[in-house]
Amino acid sequence: PIWLNDFTLTLAEQDSRIVPTFTVYPEAGVDDYVEEALERGGACVKVHLQVGKFSATDPLLSTAWAMLEARRIPVVLHAGAVADGSGGQEWCGPEPVRRLLGEHPGLRLVIAHLGAPDYDDFIDLTLEHAEIGLDTANVFNDPPLLGNPPIHRRVDLLALGDRVYFGSDFPTIPRPFSGQLSAIAGLGWGDDWLRKVLWTNGARLFDVDP
């Protein structure tokens, strides 16, 4: 992903509104390009286990994870197995994430899509680990995109209010941005929780003055 990292980091260098983001893959040279990305201001990593079809604990990633852990770089980790016909589900689920945290307990993980479709397992995992957060991308949609959202975990998601982050996947996923905002607001879980999810938590994660 060297060319992809260069593209995203260059965008961030050209527009201060963009969080400098990069990715990793278990391959020769990964340690070098992670170090380069960090030197260029990389402040967030996105990793998609199902699309990449690899183990989060592949030994080739060990040093890269250690660098991200030491520098407390947030890692948006797509670890839920979506049955979309593309394969790769065997690399997903809560257990691979548990193994990763067993090796690198200080990683700041943000589980994409609240771990859909394994909502309950990933909410439980987040309750167990203080460094884990959850993002809302395409979960509380109007209409739903990833099945029925985990409304039944309201008490836990309120308790995790400091570690739930708004995500949209917009414009990659062609669903109206406004639909996600209105659906989250429509939960009626209180202005304080809503303000944290939509702004304060993300600002704190990336050291932006709220």
PDB file of C-alpha atoms in Angstrom, residues 40-200:
ATOM      1  CA  ARG A  40       5.053  12.533   7.583  1.00  0.00           C
ATOM      2  CA  GLY A  41       2.584  13.133  10.382  1.00  0.00           C
ATOM      3  CA  GLY A  42       0.456   9.986  10.073  1.00  0.00           C
ATOM      4  CA  ALA A  43      -2.107  10.245  12.868  1.00  0.00           C
ATOM      5  CA  CYS A  44      -4.502   7.390  12.111  1.00  0.00           C
ATOM      6  CA  VAL A  45      -4.358   3.921  10.538  1.00  0.00           C
ATOM      7  CA  LYS A  46      -7.199   2.087   8.768  1.00  0.00           C
ATOM      8  CA  VAL A  47      -6.960  -1.701   8.558  1.00  0.00           C
ATOM      9  CA  HIS A  48      -9.584  -3.909   6.908  1.00  0.00           C
ATOM     10  CA  LEU A  49      -9.014  -7.572   7.728  1.00  0.00           C
ATOM     11  CA  GLN A  50     -11.734  -8.920   5.434  1.00  0.00           C
ATOM     12  CA  VAL A  51     -10.691  -6.919   2.377  1.00  0.00           C
ATOM     13  CA  GLY A  52      -6.983  -7.542   3.006  1.00  0.00           C
ATOM     14  CA  LYS A  53      -7.608 -11.199   3.887  1.00  0.00           C
ATOM     15  CA  PHE A  54      -4.868 -11.452   6.489  1.00  0.00           C
ATOM     16  CA  SER A  55      -4.360 -12.236  10.146  1.00  0.00           C
ATOM     17  CA  ALA A  56      -4.079  -9.299  12.516  1.00  0.00           C
ATOM     18  CA  THR A  57      -1.356 -11.228  14.334  1.00  0.00           C
ATOM     19  CA  ASP A  58       0.739 -12.020  11.259  1.00  0.00           C
ATOM     20  CA  PRO A  59       4.370 -11.904  12.476  1.00  0.00           C
ATOM     21  CA  LEU A  60       5.244  -9.481   9.664  1.00  0.00           C
ATOM     22  CA  LEU A  61       3.099  -6.870  11.399  1.00  0.00           C
ATOM     23  CA  SER A  62       4.531  -7.295  14.877  1.00  0.00           C
ATOM     24  CA  THR A  63       7.007  -4.406  14.718  1.00  0.00           C
ATOM     25  CA  ALA A  64       4.516  -2.129  12.956  1.00  0.00           C
ATOM     26  CA  TRP A  65       1.915  -2.762  15.666  1.00  0.00           C
ATOM     27  CA  ALA A  66       4.544  -2.068  18.301  1.00  0.00           C
ATOM     28  CA  MET A  67       5.384   1.290  16.698  1.00  0.00           C
ATOM     29  CA  LEU A  68       1.724   2.282  16.574  1.00  0.00           C
ATOM     30  CA  GLU A  69       1.194   1.084  20.130  1.00  0.00           C
ATOM     31  CA  ALA A  70       4.176   3.050  21.448  1.00  0.00           C
ATOM     32  CA  ARG A  71       3.073   6.259  19.713  1.00  0.00           C
ATOM     33  CA  ARG A  72      -0.601   5.748  20.610  1.00  0.00           C
ATOM     34  CA  ILE A  73      -1.775   6.083  17.022  1.00  0.00           C
ATOM     35  CA  PRO A  74      -5.494   5.284  16.657  1.00  0.00           C
ATOM     36  CA  VAL A  75      -6.195   2.248  14.475  1.00  0.00           C
ATOM     37  CA  VAL A  76      -9.612   2.037  12.826  1.00  0.00           C
ATOM     38  CA  LEU A  77      -9.963  -1.738  12.516  1.00  0.00           C
ATOM     39  CA  HIS A  78     -12.615  -3.379  10.363  1.00  0.00           C
ATOM     40  CA  ALA A  79     -12.863  -6.775  12.024  1.00  0.00           C
ATOM     41  CA  GLY A  80     -16.493  -7.707  11.500  1.00  0.00           C
ATOM     42  CA  ALA A  81     -17.252 -10.347   8.880  1.00  0.00           C
ATOM     43  CA  VAL A  82     -19.739  -9.033   6.318  1.00  0.00           C
ATOM     44  CA  ALA A  83     -21.383 -11.760   4.230  1.00  0.00           C
ATOM     45  CA  ASP A  84     -21.120  -9.906   0.922  1.00  0.00           C
ATOM     46  CA  GLY A  85     -19.696 -12.739  -1.160  1.00  0.00           C
ATOM     47  CA  SER A  86     -16.156 -11.322  -1.212  1.00  0.00           C
ATOM     48  CA  GLY A  87     -14.734 -13.883   1.218  1.00  0.00           C
ATOM     49  CA  GLY A  88     -12.221 -13.191   3.957  1.00  0.00           C
ATOM     50  CA  GLN A  89     -14.605 -13.814   6.847  1.00  0.00           C
ATOM     51  CA  GLU A  90     -12.188 -16.292   8.397  1.00  0.00           C
ATOM     52  CA  TRP A  91      -9.858 -13.431   9.354  1.00  0.00           C
ATOM     53  CA  CYS A  92     -12.610 -11.552  11.185  1.00  0.00           C
ATOM     54  CA  GLY A  93     -14.520 -11.644  14.448  1.00  0.00           C
ATOM     55  CA  PRO A  94     -13.705 -10.804  18.061  1.00  0.00           C
ATOM     56  CA  GLU A  95     -11.203 -13.608  18.651  1.00  0.00           C
ATOM     57  CA  PRO A  96      -8.555 -12.303  16.199  1.00  0.00           C
ATOM     58  CA  VAL A  97      -8.857  -8.924  17.926  1.00  0.00           C
ATOM     59  CA  ARG A  98      -8.454 -10.561  21.329  1.00  0.00           C
ATOM     60  CA  ARG A  99      -5.273 -12.237  20.100  1.00  0.00           C
ATOM     61  CA  LEU A 100      -3.963  -8.936  18.754  1.00  0.00           C
ATOM     62  CA  LEU A 101      -4.612  -7.226  22.091  1.00  0.00           C
ATOM     63  CA  GLY A 102      -2.927 -10.107  23.849  1.00  0.00           C
ATOM     64  CA  GLU A 103       0.264  -9.238  21.979  1.00  0.00           C
ATOM     65  CA  HIS A 104      -0.204  -5.445  21.940  1.00  0.00           C
ATOM     66  CA  PRO A 105      -2.526  -4.488  24.812  1.00  0.00           C
ATOM     67  CA  GLY A 106      -1.826  -0.771  24.417  1.00  0.00           C
ATOM     68  CA  LEU A 107      -3.113  -0.454  20.856  1.00  0.00           C
ATOM     69  CA  ARG A 108      -5.772   2.244  20.510  1.00  0.00           C
ATOM     70  CA  LEU A 109      -8.342   0.394  18.421  1.00  0.00           C
ATOM     71  CA  VAL A 110     -11.540   1.857  17.008  1.00  0.00           C
ATOM     72  CA  ILE A 111     -13.725  -1.011  15.803  1.00  0.00           C
ATOM     73  CA  ALA A 112     -15.417   0.013  12.550  1.00  0.00           C
ATOM     74  CA  HIS A 113     -19.200  -0.331  12.197  1.00  0.00           C
ATOM     75  CA  LEU A 114     -19.518  -1.305  15.889  1.00  0.00           C
ATOM     76  CA  GLY A 115     -18.162  -4.673  14.738  1.00  0.00           C
ATOM     77  CA  ALA A 116     -21.170  -5.455  12.508  1.00  0.00           C
ATOM     78  CA  PRO A 117     -22.592  -8.012  12.292  1.00  0.00           C
ATOM     79  CA  ASP A 118     -21.016  -9.170  15.581  1.00  0.00           C
ATOM     80  CA  TYR A 119     -22.380  -6.228  17.540  1.00  0.00           C
ATOM     81  CA  ASP A 120     -22.780  -7.940  20.900  1.00  0.00           C
ATOM     82  CA  ASP A 121     -19.337  -9.545  20.878  1.00  0.00           C
ATOM     83  CA  PHE A 122     -17.547  -6.330  20.004  1.00  0.00           C
ATOM     84  CA  ILE A 123     -19.501  -4.218  22.462  1.00  0.00           C
ATOM     85  CA  ASP A 124     -18.573  -6.762  25.153  1.00  0.00           C
ATOM     86  CA  LEU A 125     -14.925  -6.604  24.061  1.00  0.00           C
ATOM     87  CA  THR A 126     -14.971  -2.811  24.232  1.00  0.00           C
ATOM     88  CA  LEU A 127     -16.366  -2.937  27.754  1.00  0.00           C
ATOM     89  CA  GLU A 128     -13.438  -5.172  28.717  1.00  0.00           C
ATOM     90  CA  HIS A 129     -10.650  -3.009  27.237  1.00  0.00           C
ATOM     91  CA  ALA A 130     -10.275   0.672  28.071  1.00  0.00           C
ATOM     92  CA  GLU A 131      -8.261   1.390  24.911  1.00  0.00           C
ATOM     93  CA  ILE A 132     -10.970   0.209  22.480  1.00  0.00           C
ATOM     94  CA  GLY A 133     -13.605   2.413  20.887  1.00  0.00           C
ATOM     95  CA  LEU A 134     -16.405   1.883  18.379  1.00  0.00           C
ATOM     96  CA  ASP A 135     -17.403   3.843  15.302  1.00  0.00           C
ATOM     97  CA  THR A 136     -20.960   4.210  14.039  1.00  0.00           C
ATOM     98  CA  ALA A 137     -20.301   4.066  10.280  1.00  0.00           C
ATOM     99  CA  ASN A 138     -23.362   2.697   8.482  1.00  0.00           C
ATOM    100  CA  VAL A 139     -24.873   1.252  11.661  1.00  0.00           C
ATOM    101  CA  PHE A 140     -27.599   3.723  12.635  1.00  0.00           C
ATOM    102  CA  ASN A 141     -28.713   4.377   9.083  1.00  0.00           C
ATOM    103  CA  ASP A 142     -32.080   5.426   7.813  1.00  0.00           C
ATOM    104  CA  PRO A 143     -32.816   3.001   6.208  1.00  0.00           C
ATOM    105  CA  PRO A 144     -30.538   0.369   7.872  1.00  0.00           C
ATOM    106  CA  LEU A 145     -27.531  -0.831   5.868  1.00  0.00           C
ATOM    107  CA  LEU A 146     -25.872  -3.388   8.149  1.00  0.00           C
ATOM    108  CA  GLY A 147     -28.934  -5.089   9.552  1.00  0.00           C
ATOM    109  CA  ASN A 148     -30.780  -4.085  12.677  1.00  0.00           C
ATOM    110  CA  PRO A 149     -28.634  -1.728  14.776  1.00  0.00           C
ATOM    111  CA  PRO A 150     -27.849  -2.791  18.368  1.00  0.00           C
ATOM    112  CA  ILE A 151     -30.507  -0.667  20.037  1.00  0.00           C
ATOM    113  CA  HIS A 152     -30.848  -3.414  22.653  1.00  0.00           C
ATOM    114  CA  ARG A 153     -27.349  -2.446  23.915  1.00  0.00           C
ATOM    115  CA  ARG A 154     -28.439   1.114  24.692  1.00  0.00           C
ATOM    116  CA  VAL A 155     -27.274   0.988  28.330  1.00  0.00           C
ATOM    117  CA  ASP A 156     -23.807  -0.211  27.346  1.00  0.00           C
ATOM    118  CA  LEU A 157     -23.428   2.234  24.460  1.00  0.00           C
ATOM    119  CA  LEU A 158     -24.393   5.066  26.789  1.00  0.00           C
ATOM    120  CA  ALA A 159     -21.810   3.832  29.297  1.00  0.00           C
ATOM    121  CA  LEU A 160     -19.238   3.801  26.493  1.00  0.00           C
ATOM    122  CA  GLY A 161     -20.205   7.347  25.516  1.00  0.00           C
ATOM    123  CA  ASP A 162     -16.618   8.628  25.633  1.00  0.00           C
ATOM    124  CA  ARG A 163     -15.483   5.901  23.229  1.00  0.00           C
ATOM    125  CA  VAL A 164     -18.156   5.945  20.527  1.00  0.00           C
ATOM    126  CA  TYR A 165     -17.175   7.883  17.394  1.00  0.00           C
ATOM    127  CA  PHE A 166     -19.268   9.066  14.490  1.00  0.00           C
ATOM    128  CA  GLY A 167     -18.283   7.435  11.226  1.00  0.00           C
ATOM    129  CA  SER A 168     -20.013   7.634   7.871  1.00  0.00           C
ATOM    130  CA  ASP A 169     -17.975   6.018   5.066  1.00  0.00           C
ATOM    131  CA  PHE A 170     -19.295   8.930   3.021  1.00  0.00           C
ATOM    132  CA  PRO A 171     -18.792   9.371   0.076  1.00  0.00           C
ATOM    133  CA  THR A 172     -17.321   5.880  -0.425  1.00  0.00           C
ATOM    134  CA  ILE A 173     -20.676   4.330   0.457  1.00  0.00           C
ATOM    135  CA  PRO A 174     -23.344   6.224  -1.520  1.00  0.00           C
ATOM    136  CA  ARG A 175     -25.804   6.663   1.337  1.00  0.00           C
ATOM    137  CA  PRO A 176     -26.857  10.184   2.323  1.00  0.00           C
ATOM    138  CA  PHE A 177     -24.641  11.659   5.036  1.00  0.00           C
ATOM    139  CA  SER A 178     -27.710  13.353   6.499  1.00  0.00           C
ATOM    140  CA  GLY A 179     -29.444  10.004   6.911  1.00  0.00           C
ATOM    141  CA  GLN A 180     -26.762   8.802   9.302  1.00  0.00           C
ATOM    142  CA  LEU A 181     -26.853  12.011  11.320  1.00  0.00           C
ATOM    143  CA  SER A 182     -30.629  12.047  11.606  1.00  0.00           C
ATOM    144  CA  ALA A 183     -30.738   8.365  12.557  1.00  0.00           C
ATOM    145  CA  ILE A 184     -28.238   8.850  15.395  1.00  0.00           C
ATOM    146  CA  ALA A 185     -30.009  11.975  16.620  1.00  0.00           C
ATOM    147  CA  GLY A 186     -33.294  10.116  16.356  1.00  0.00           C
ATOM    148  CA  LEU A 187     -32.134   7.555  18.911  1.00  0.00           C
ATOM    149  CA  GLY A 188     -33.010  10.115  21.564  1.00  0.00           C
ATOM    150  CA  TRP A 189     -30.137   9.119  23.822  1.00  0.00           C
ATOM    151  CA  GLY A 190     -29.506  12.643  25.051  1.00  0.00           C
ATOM    152  CA  ASP A 191     -27.684  15.730  23.855  1.00  0.00           C
ATOM    153  CA  ASP A 192     -24.576  15.006  25.930  1.00  0.00           C
ATOM    154  CA  TRP A 193     -24.071  11.546  24.374  1.00  0.00           C
ATOM    155  CA  LEU A 194     -24.857  12.906  20.907  1.00  0.00           C
ATOM    156  CA  ARG A 195     -22.391  15.787  21.251  1.00  0.00           C
ATOM    157  CA  LYS A 196     -19.649  13.390  22.333  1.00  0.00           C
ATOM    158  CA  VAL A 197     -20.283  10.969  19.467  1.00  0.00           C
ATOM    159  CA  LEU A 198     -20.536  13.626  16.768  1.00  0.00           C
ATOM    160  CA  TRP A 199     -17.663  15.833  17.865  1.00  0.00           C
ATOM    161  CA  THR A 200     -15.977  15.770  21.260  1.00  0.00           C
TER     162      THR A 200
END
